[in-house]
């Protein structure tokens, strides 16, 4: 029962399985450079609370999110925050992502952040340090977005025109 060719086959199979397992483990341990979520197109209410050196700054607004913009990437959110901001160390978590926000533009700083979502809600939490001139300042940011229903035809048309201006030749979402 000790067939040398069988043992060689078994060893090759074992080596192949070990290599495959190693590749799977390495892939799951690797961090991504970006993450994306998909939400329901329509009218969204944003509430943002930012504290810089214990000084609160609150903002609230309504936004019409057209289908072309309903897939949201973390890198786009970072760029929208400020030119020179990016994300790194993106890891999937339950319902979203944890990531490092790094800004190297007009305002510099770093923050640990999370984004969680459902099709009708988004929550962003961040805590870190920003440099205001030469002064490092601790900050925290909590943002919540809630789906409020469909956009009016006029709101959707306005956002579509803006999107087409920013994305020349962009095809409508299907």
PDB file of C-alpha atoms in Angstrom:
ATOM      1  CA  UNK A   1       0.000   0.000   0.000  1.00  0.00           C
ATOM      2  CA  UNK A   2       2.976   2.304   0.072  1.00  0.00           C
ATOM      3  CA  UNK A   3       2.873   3.440  -3.554  1.00  0.00           C
ATOM      4  CA  UNK A   4       5.533   6.177  -4.142  1.00  0.00           C
ATOM      5  CA  UNK A   5       3.496   7.850  -6.917  1.00  0.00           C
ATOM      6  CA  UNK A   6       0.481   8.142  -4.600  1.00  0.00           C
ATOM      7  CA  UNK A   7       2.633   9.731  -1.920  1.00  0.00           C
ATOM      8  CA  UNK A   8       4.031  12.180  -4.473  1.00  0.00           C
ATOM      9  CA  UNK A   9       0.484  12.983  -5.606  1.00  0.00           C
ATOM     10  CA  UNK A  10      -0.622  13.450  -2.013  1.00  0.00           C
ATOM     11  CA  UNK A  11       2.344  15.703  -1.332  1.00  0.00           C
ATOM     12  CA  UNK A  12       1.613  17.826  -4.403  1.00  0.00           C
ATOM     13  CA  UNK A  13      -2.038  18.035  -3.369  1.00  0.00           C
ATOM     14  CA  UNK A  14      -1.032  19.015   0.157  1.00  0.00           C
ATOM     15  CA  UNK A  15       1.407  21.649  -1.165  1.00  0.00           C
ATOM     16  CA  UNK A  16      -1.268  23.026  -3.497  1.00  0.00           C
ATOM     17  CA  UNK A  17      -3.822  23.166  -0.661  1.00  0.00           C
ATOM     18  CA  UNK A  18      -1.305  24.879   1.628  1.00  0.00           C
ATOM     19  CA  UNK A  19      -0.472  27.449  -1.066  1.00  0.00           C
ATOM     20  CA  UNK A  20      -4.159  28.124  -1.689  1.00  0.00           C
ATOM     21  CA  UNK A  21      -4.806  28.496   2.046  1.00  0.00           C
ATOM     22  CA  UNK A  22      -1.860  30.872   2.411  1.00  0.00           C
ATOM     23  CA  UNK A  23      -3.157  32.992  -0.486  1.00  0.00           C
ATOM     24  CA  UNK A  24      -6.641  33.161   1.091  1.00  0.00           C
ATOM     25  CA  UNK A  25      -5.197  34.158   4.478  1.00  0.00           C
ATOM     26  CA  UNK A  26      -2.946  36.795   2.926  1.00  0.00           C
ATOM     27  CA  UNK A  27      -5.825  38.240   0.900  1.00  0.00           C
ATOM     28  CA  UNK A  28      -8.122  38.482   3.912  1.00  0.00           C
ATOM     29  CA  UNK A  29      -5.409  40.092   6.043  1.00  0.00           C
ATOM     30  CA  UNK A  30      -4.576  42.709   3.385  1.00  0.00           C
ATOM     31  CA  UNK A  31      -6.155  46.138   3.662  1.00  0.00           C
ATOM     32  CA  UNK A  32      -7.791  47.809   0.708  1.00  0.00           C
ATOM     33  CA  UNK A  33      -7.149  51.325  -0.570  1.00  0.00           C
ATOM     34  CA  UNK A  34     -10.854  52.147  -0.940  1.00  0.00           C
ATOM     35  CA  UNK A  35     -14.332  50.942  -0.106  1.00  0.00           C
ATOM     36  CA  UNK A  36     -17.735  51.545  -1.669  1.00  0.00           C
ATOM     37  CA  UNK A  37     -21.322  51.438  -0.497  1.00  0.00           C
ATOM     38  CA  UNK A  38     -24.620  51.483  -2.376  1.00  0.00           C
ATOM     39  CA  UNK A  39     -27.571  53.467  -1.020  1.00  0.00           C
ATOM     40  CA  UNK A  40     -31.079  54.297  -2.235  1.00  0.00           C
ATOM     41  CA  UNK A  41     -31.238  57.239  -4.666  1.00  0.00           C
ATOM     42  CA  UNK A  42     -33.480  60.078  -3.483  1.00  0.00           C
ATOM     43  CA  UNK A  43     -33.640  62.910  -0.959  1.00  0.00           C
ATOM     44  CA  UNK A  44     -31.241  62.572   1.980  1.00  0.00           C
ATOM     45  CA  UNK A  45     -31.043  64.634   5.162  1.00  0.00           C
ATOM     46  CA  UNK A  46     -27.471  65.102   6.451  1.00  0.00           C
ATOM     47  CA  UNK A  47     -26.643  66.136  10.008  1.00  0.00           C
ATOM     48  CA  UNK A  48     -23.003  66.731  10.865  1.00  0.00           C
ATOM     49  CA  UNK A  49     -21.523  67.611  14.220  1.00  0.00           C
ATOM     50  CA  UNK A  50     -17.834  68.512  14.319  1.00  0.00           C
ATOM     51  CA  UNK A  51     -15.879  69.443  17.436  1.00  0.00           C
ATOM     52  CA  UNK A  52     -12.470  71.106  17.044  1.00  0.00           C
ATOM     53  CA  UNK A  53     -10.685  71.887  20.299  1.00  0.00           C
ATOM     54  CA  UNK A  54     -14.083  71.386  22.036  1.00  0.00           C
ATOM     55  CA  UNK A  55     -15.736  74.044  19.808  1.00  0.00           C
ATOM     56  CA  UNK A  56     -18.871  72.570  18.192  1.00  0.00           C
ATOM     57  CA  UNK A  57     -19.713  73.214  14.526  1.00  0.00           C
ATOM     58  CA  UNK A  58     -23.074  71.846  13.401  1.00  0.00           C
ATOM     59  CA  UNK A  59     -24.392  71.571   9.870  1.00  0.00           C
ATOM     60  CA  UNK A  60     -27.605  70.187   8.436  1.00  0.00           C
ATOM     61  CA  UNK A  61     -28.745  70.006   4.817  1.00  0.00           C
ATOM     62  CA  UNK A  62     -30.924  68.169   2.311  1.00  0.00           C
ATOM     63  CA  UNK A  63     -29.386  66.603  -0.766  1.00  0.00           C
ATOM     64  CA  UNK A  64     -30.892  64.929  -3.824  1.00  0.00           C
ATOM     65  CA  UNK A  65     -28.838  61.831  -4.570  1.00  0.00           C
ATOM     66  CA  UNK A  66     -29.409  60.730  -8.178  1.00  0.00           C
ATOM     67  CA  UNK A  67     -28.841  57.062  -9.179  1.00  0.00           C
ATOM     68  CA  UNK A  68     -25.443  57.948 -10.704  1.00  0.00           C
ATOM     69  CA  UNK A  69     -24.267  59.105  -7.269  1.00  0.00           C
ATOM     70  CA  UNK A  70     -25.874  56.354  -5.143  1.00  0.00           C
ATOM     71  CA  UNK A  71     -22.656  54.304  -5.217  1.00  0.00           C
ATOM     72  CA  UNK A  72     -20.393  56.147  -2.816  1.00  0.00           C
ATOM     73  CA  UNK A  73     -16.680  55.490  -2.399  1.00  0.00           C
ATOM     74  CA  UNK A  74     -14.684  56.403   0.680  1.00  0.00           C
ATOM     75  CA  UNK A  75     -12.060  58.129  -1.492  1.00  0.00           C
ATOM     76  CA  UNK A  76     -14.775  60.366  -3.044  1.00  0.00           C
ATOM     77  CA  UNK A  77     -16.093  61.247   0.435  1.00  0.00           C
ATOM     78  CA  UNK A  78     -12.527  62.163   1.479  1.00  0.00           C
ATOM     79  CA  UNK A  79     -11.964  64.329  -1.634  1.00  0.00           C
ATOM     80  CA  UNK A  80     -15.336  66.031  -1.062  1.00  0.00           C
ATOM     81  CA  UNK A  81     -14.247  66.836   2.486  1.00  0.00           C
ATOM     82  CA  UNK A  82     -11.187  68.722   1.254  1.00  0.00           C
ATOM     83  CA  UNK A  83      -8.767  68.613  -1.661  1.00  0.00           C
ATOM     84  CA  UNK A  84      -5.738  66.599  -0.533  1.00  0.00           C
ATOM     85  CA  UNK A  85      -7.686  64.175   1.666  1.00  0.00           C
ATOM     86  CA  UNK A  86      -7.532  60.426   1.035  1.00  0.00           C
ATOM     87  CA  UNK A  87      -8.282  57.133   2.770  1.00  0.00           C
ATOM     88  CA  UNK A  88      -5.981  54.270   3.696  1.00  0.00           C
ATOM     89  CA  UNK A  89      -6.093  51.039   5.720  1.00  0.00           C
ATOM     90  CA  UNK A  90      -9.673  50.341   4.642  1.00  0.00           C
ATOM     91  CA  UNK A  91     -11.085  47.296   6.425  1.00  0.00           C
ATOM     92  CA  UNK A  92     -14.561  45.813   6.075  1.00  0.00           C
ATOM     93  CA  UNK A  93     -16.589  45.816   9.304  1.00  0.00           C
ATOM     94  CA  UNK A  94     -20.171  44.805   9.988  1.00  0.00           C
ATOM     95  CA  UNK A  95     -22.330  47.090   7.837  1.00  0.00           C
ATOM     96  CA  UNK A  96     -19.494  49.161   6.399  1.00  0.00           C
ATOM     97  CA  UNK A  97     -15.800  50.035   6.735  1.00  0.00           C
ATOM     98  CA  UNK A  98     -13.203  51.313   9.160  1.00  0.00           C
ATOM     99  CA  UNK A  99     -10.454  53.433   7.634  1.00  0.00           C
ATOM    100  CA  UNK A 100      -7.758  56.032   8.186  1.00  0.00           C
ATOM    101  CA  UNK A 101      -8.541  59.511   6.856  1.00  0.00           C
ATOM    102  CA  UNK A 102      -5.396  61.401   5.864  1.00  0.00           C
ATOM    103  CA  UNK A 103      -5.440  65.055   4.789  1.00  0.00           C
ATOM    104  CA  UNK A 104      -2.358  66.663   3.260  1.00  0.00           C
ATOM    105  CA  UNK A 105      -3.890  69.746   1.654  1.00  0.00           C
ATOM    106  CA  UNK A 106      -4.793  73.126   3.107  1.00  0.00           C
ATOM    107  CA  UNK A 107      -5.631  71.411   6.398  1.00  0.00           C
ATOM    108  CA  UNK A 108      -3.397  68.533   7.424  1.00  0.00           C
ATOM    109  CA  UNK A 109      -4.266  65.780   9.831  1.00  0.00           C
ATOM    110  CA  UNK A 110      -5.198  62.163  10.408  1.00  0.00           C
ATOM    111  CA  UNK A 111      -8.254  60.460  11.831  1.00  0.00           C
ATOM    112  CA  UNK A 112      -9.528  56.986  12.541  1.00  0.00           C
ATOM    113  CA  UNK A 113     -12.984  56.684  11.018  1.00  0.00           C
ATOM    114  CA  UNK A 114     -15.882  54.325  10.378  1.00  0.00           C
ATOM    115  CA  UNK A 115     -18.719  54.413   7.875  1.00  0.00           C
ATOM    116  CA  UNK A 116     -21.718  52.150   8.372  1.00  0.00           C
ATOM    117  CA  UNK A 117     -24.840  52.059   6.241  1.00  0.00           C
ATOM    118  CA  UNK A 118     -28.081  50.462   5.216  1.00  0.00           C
ATOM    119  CA  UNK A 119     -29.843  51.267   1.925  1.00  0.00           C
ATOM    120  CA  UNK A 120     -31.617  54.162   3.748  1.00  0.00           C
ATOM    121  CA  UNK A 121     -29.073  55.402   6.309  1.00  0.00           C
ATOM    122  CA  UNK A 122     -25.393  56.291   6.665  1.00  0.00           C
ATOM    123  CA  UNK A 123     -23.314  56.983   9.747  1.00  0.00           C
ATOM    124  CA  UNK A 124     -19.767  58.354   9.743  1.00  0.00           C
ATOM    125  CA  UNK A 125     -17.672  58.662  12.894  1.00  0.00           C
ATOM    126  CA  UNK A 126     -14.143  60.109  12.962  1.00  0.00           C
ATOM    127  CA  UNK A 127     -11.688  61.111  15.661  1.00  0.00           C
ATOM    128  CA  UNK A 128      -8.198  62.466  15.159  1.00  0.00           C
ATOM    129  CA  UNK A 129      -5.903  65.456  15.022  1.00  0.00           C
ATOM    130  CA  UNK A 130      -5.905  68.355  12.569  1.00  0.00           C
ATOM    131  CA  UNK A 131      -3.175  70.949  12.254  1.00  0.00           C
ATOM    132  CA  UNK A 132      -4.520  74.487  12.231  1.00  0.00           C
ATOM    133  CA  UNK A 133      -1.479  76.378  11.051  1.00  0.00           C
ATOM    134  CA  UNK A 134       1.210  75.125  13.415  1.00  0.00           C
ATOM    135  CA  UNK A 135      -1.249  74.219  16.166  1.00  0.00           C
ATOM    136  CA  UNK A 136      -2.332  70.560  16.447  1.00  0.00           C
ATOM    137  CA  UNK A 137      -5.994  70.339  17.454  1.00  0.00           C
ATOM    138  CA  UNK A 138      -8.017  67.314  18.464  1.00  0.00           C
ATOM    139  CA  UNK A 139     -11.288  66.882  16.605  1.00  0.00           C
ATOM    140  CA  UNK A 140     -14.221  64.541  16.321  1.00  0.00           C
ATOM    141  CA  UNK A 141     -16.921  64.324  13.681  1.00  0.00           C
ATOM    142  CA  UNK A 142     -20.281  62.569  13.706  1.00  0.00           C
ATOM    143  CA  UNK A 143     -22.361  62.603  10.543  1.00  0.00           C
ATOM    144  CA  UNK A 144     -25.699  60.912   9.999  1.00  0.00           C
ATOM    145  CA  UNK A 145     -27.691  60.739   6.788  1.00  0.00           C
ATOM    146  CA  UNK A 146     -31.261  59.522   6.494  1.00  0.00           C
ATOM    147  CA  UNK A 147     -33.268  58.745   3.358  1.00  0.00           C
ATOM    148  CA  UNK A 148     -36.321  61.037   3.247  1.00  0.00           C
ATOM    149  CA  UNK A 149     -38.038  59.784   0.055  1.00  0.00           C
ATOM    150  CA  UNK A 150     -37.854  60.565  -3.627  1.00  0.00           C
ATOM    151  CA  UNK A 151     -36.480  63.799  -5.051  1.00  0.00           C
ATOM    152  CA  UNK A 152     -38.851  66.061  -6.944  1.00  0.00           C
ATOM    153  CA  UNK A 153     -38.492  65.974 -10.734  1.00  0.00           C
ATOM    154  CA  UNK A 154     -36.947  69.470 -10.634  1.00  0.00           C
ATOM    155  CA  UNK A 155     -34.384  68.487  -7.942  1.00  0.00           C
ATOM    156  CA  UNK A 156     -33.429  65.322  -9.849  1.00  0.00           C
ATOM    157  CA  UNK A 157     -33.073  67.250 -13.158  1.00  0.00           C
ATOM    158  CA  UNK A 158     -30.855  69.883 -11.483  1.00  0.00           C
ATOM    159  CA  UNK A 159     -28.598  67.216  -9.926  1.00  0.00           C
ATOM    160  CA  UNK A 160     -28.472  65.261 -13.204  1.00  0.00           C
ATOM    161  CA  UNK A 161     -27.367  68.396 -15.089  1.00  0.00           C
ATOM    162  CA  UNK A 162     -24.684  69.060 -12.450  1.00  0.00           C
ATOM    163  CA  UNK A 163     -23.518  65.435 -12.638  1.00  0.00           C
ATOM    164  CA  UNK A 164     -23.318  65.529 -16.477  1.00  0.00           C
ATOM    165  CA  UNK A 165     -21.296  68.770 -16.269  1.00  0.00           C
ATOM    166  CA  UNK A 166     -18.821  67.072 -13.882  1.00  0.00           C
ATOM    167  CA  UNK A 167     -18.850  63.810 -15.890  1.00  0.00           C
ATOM    168  CA  UNK A 168     -18.888  64.773 -19.606  1.00  0.00           C
ATOM    169  CA  UNK A 169     -20.195  61.932 -21.732  1.00  0.00           C
ATOM    170  CA  UNK A 170     -21.469  60.142 -18.617  1.00  0.00           C
ATOM    171  CA  UNK A 171     -24.078  57.536 -19.395  1.00  0.00           C
ATOM    172  CA  UNK A 172     -27.322  57.565 -17.429  1.00  0.00           C
ATOM    173  CA  UNK A 173     -27.642  54.854 -14.761  1.00  0.00           C
ATOM    174  CA  UNK A 174     -29.708  51.881 -15.802  1.00  0.00           C
TER     175      UNK A 174
END
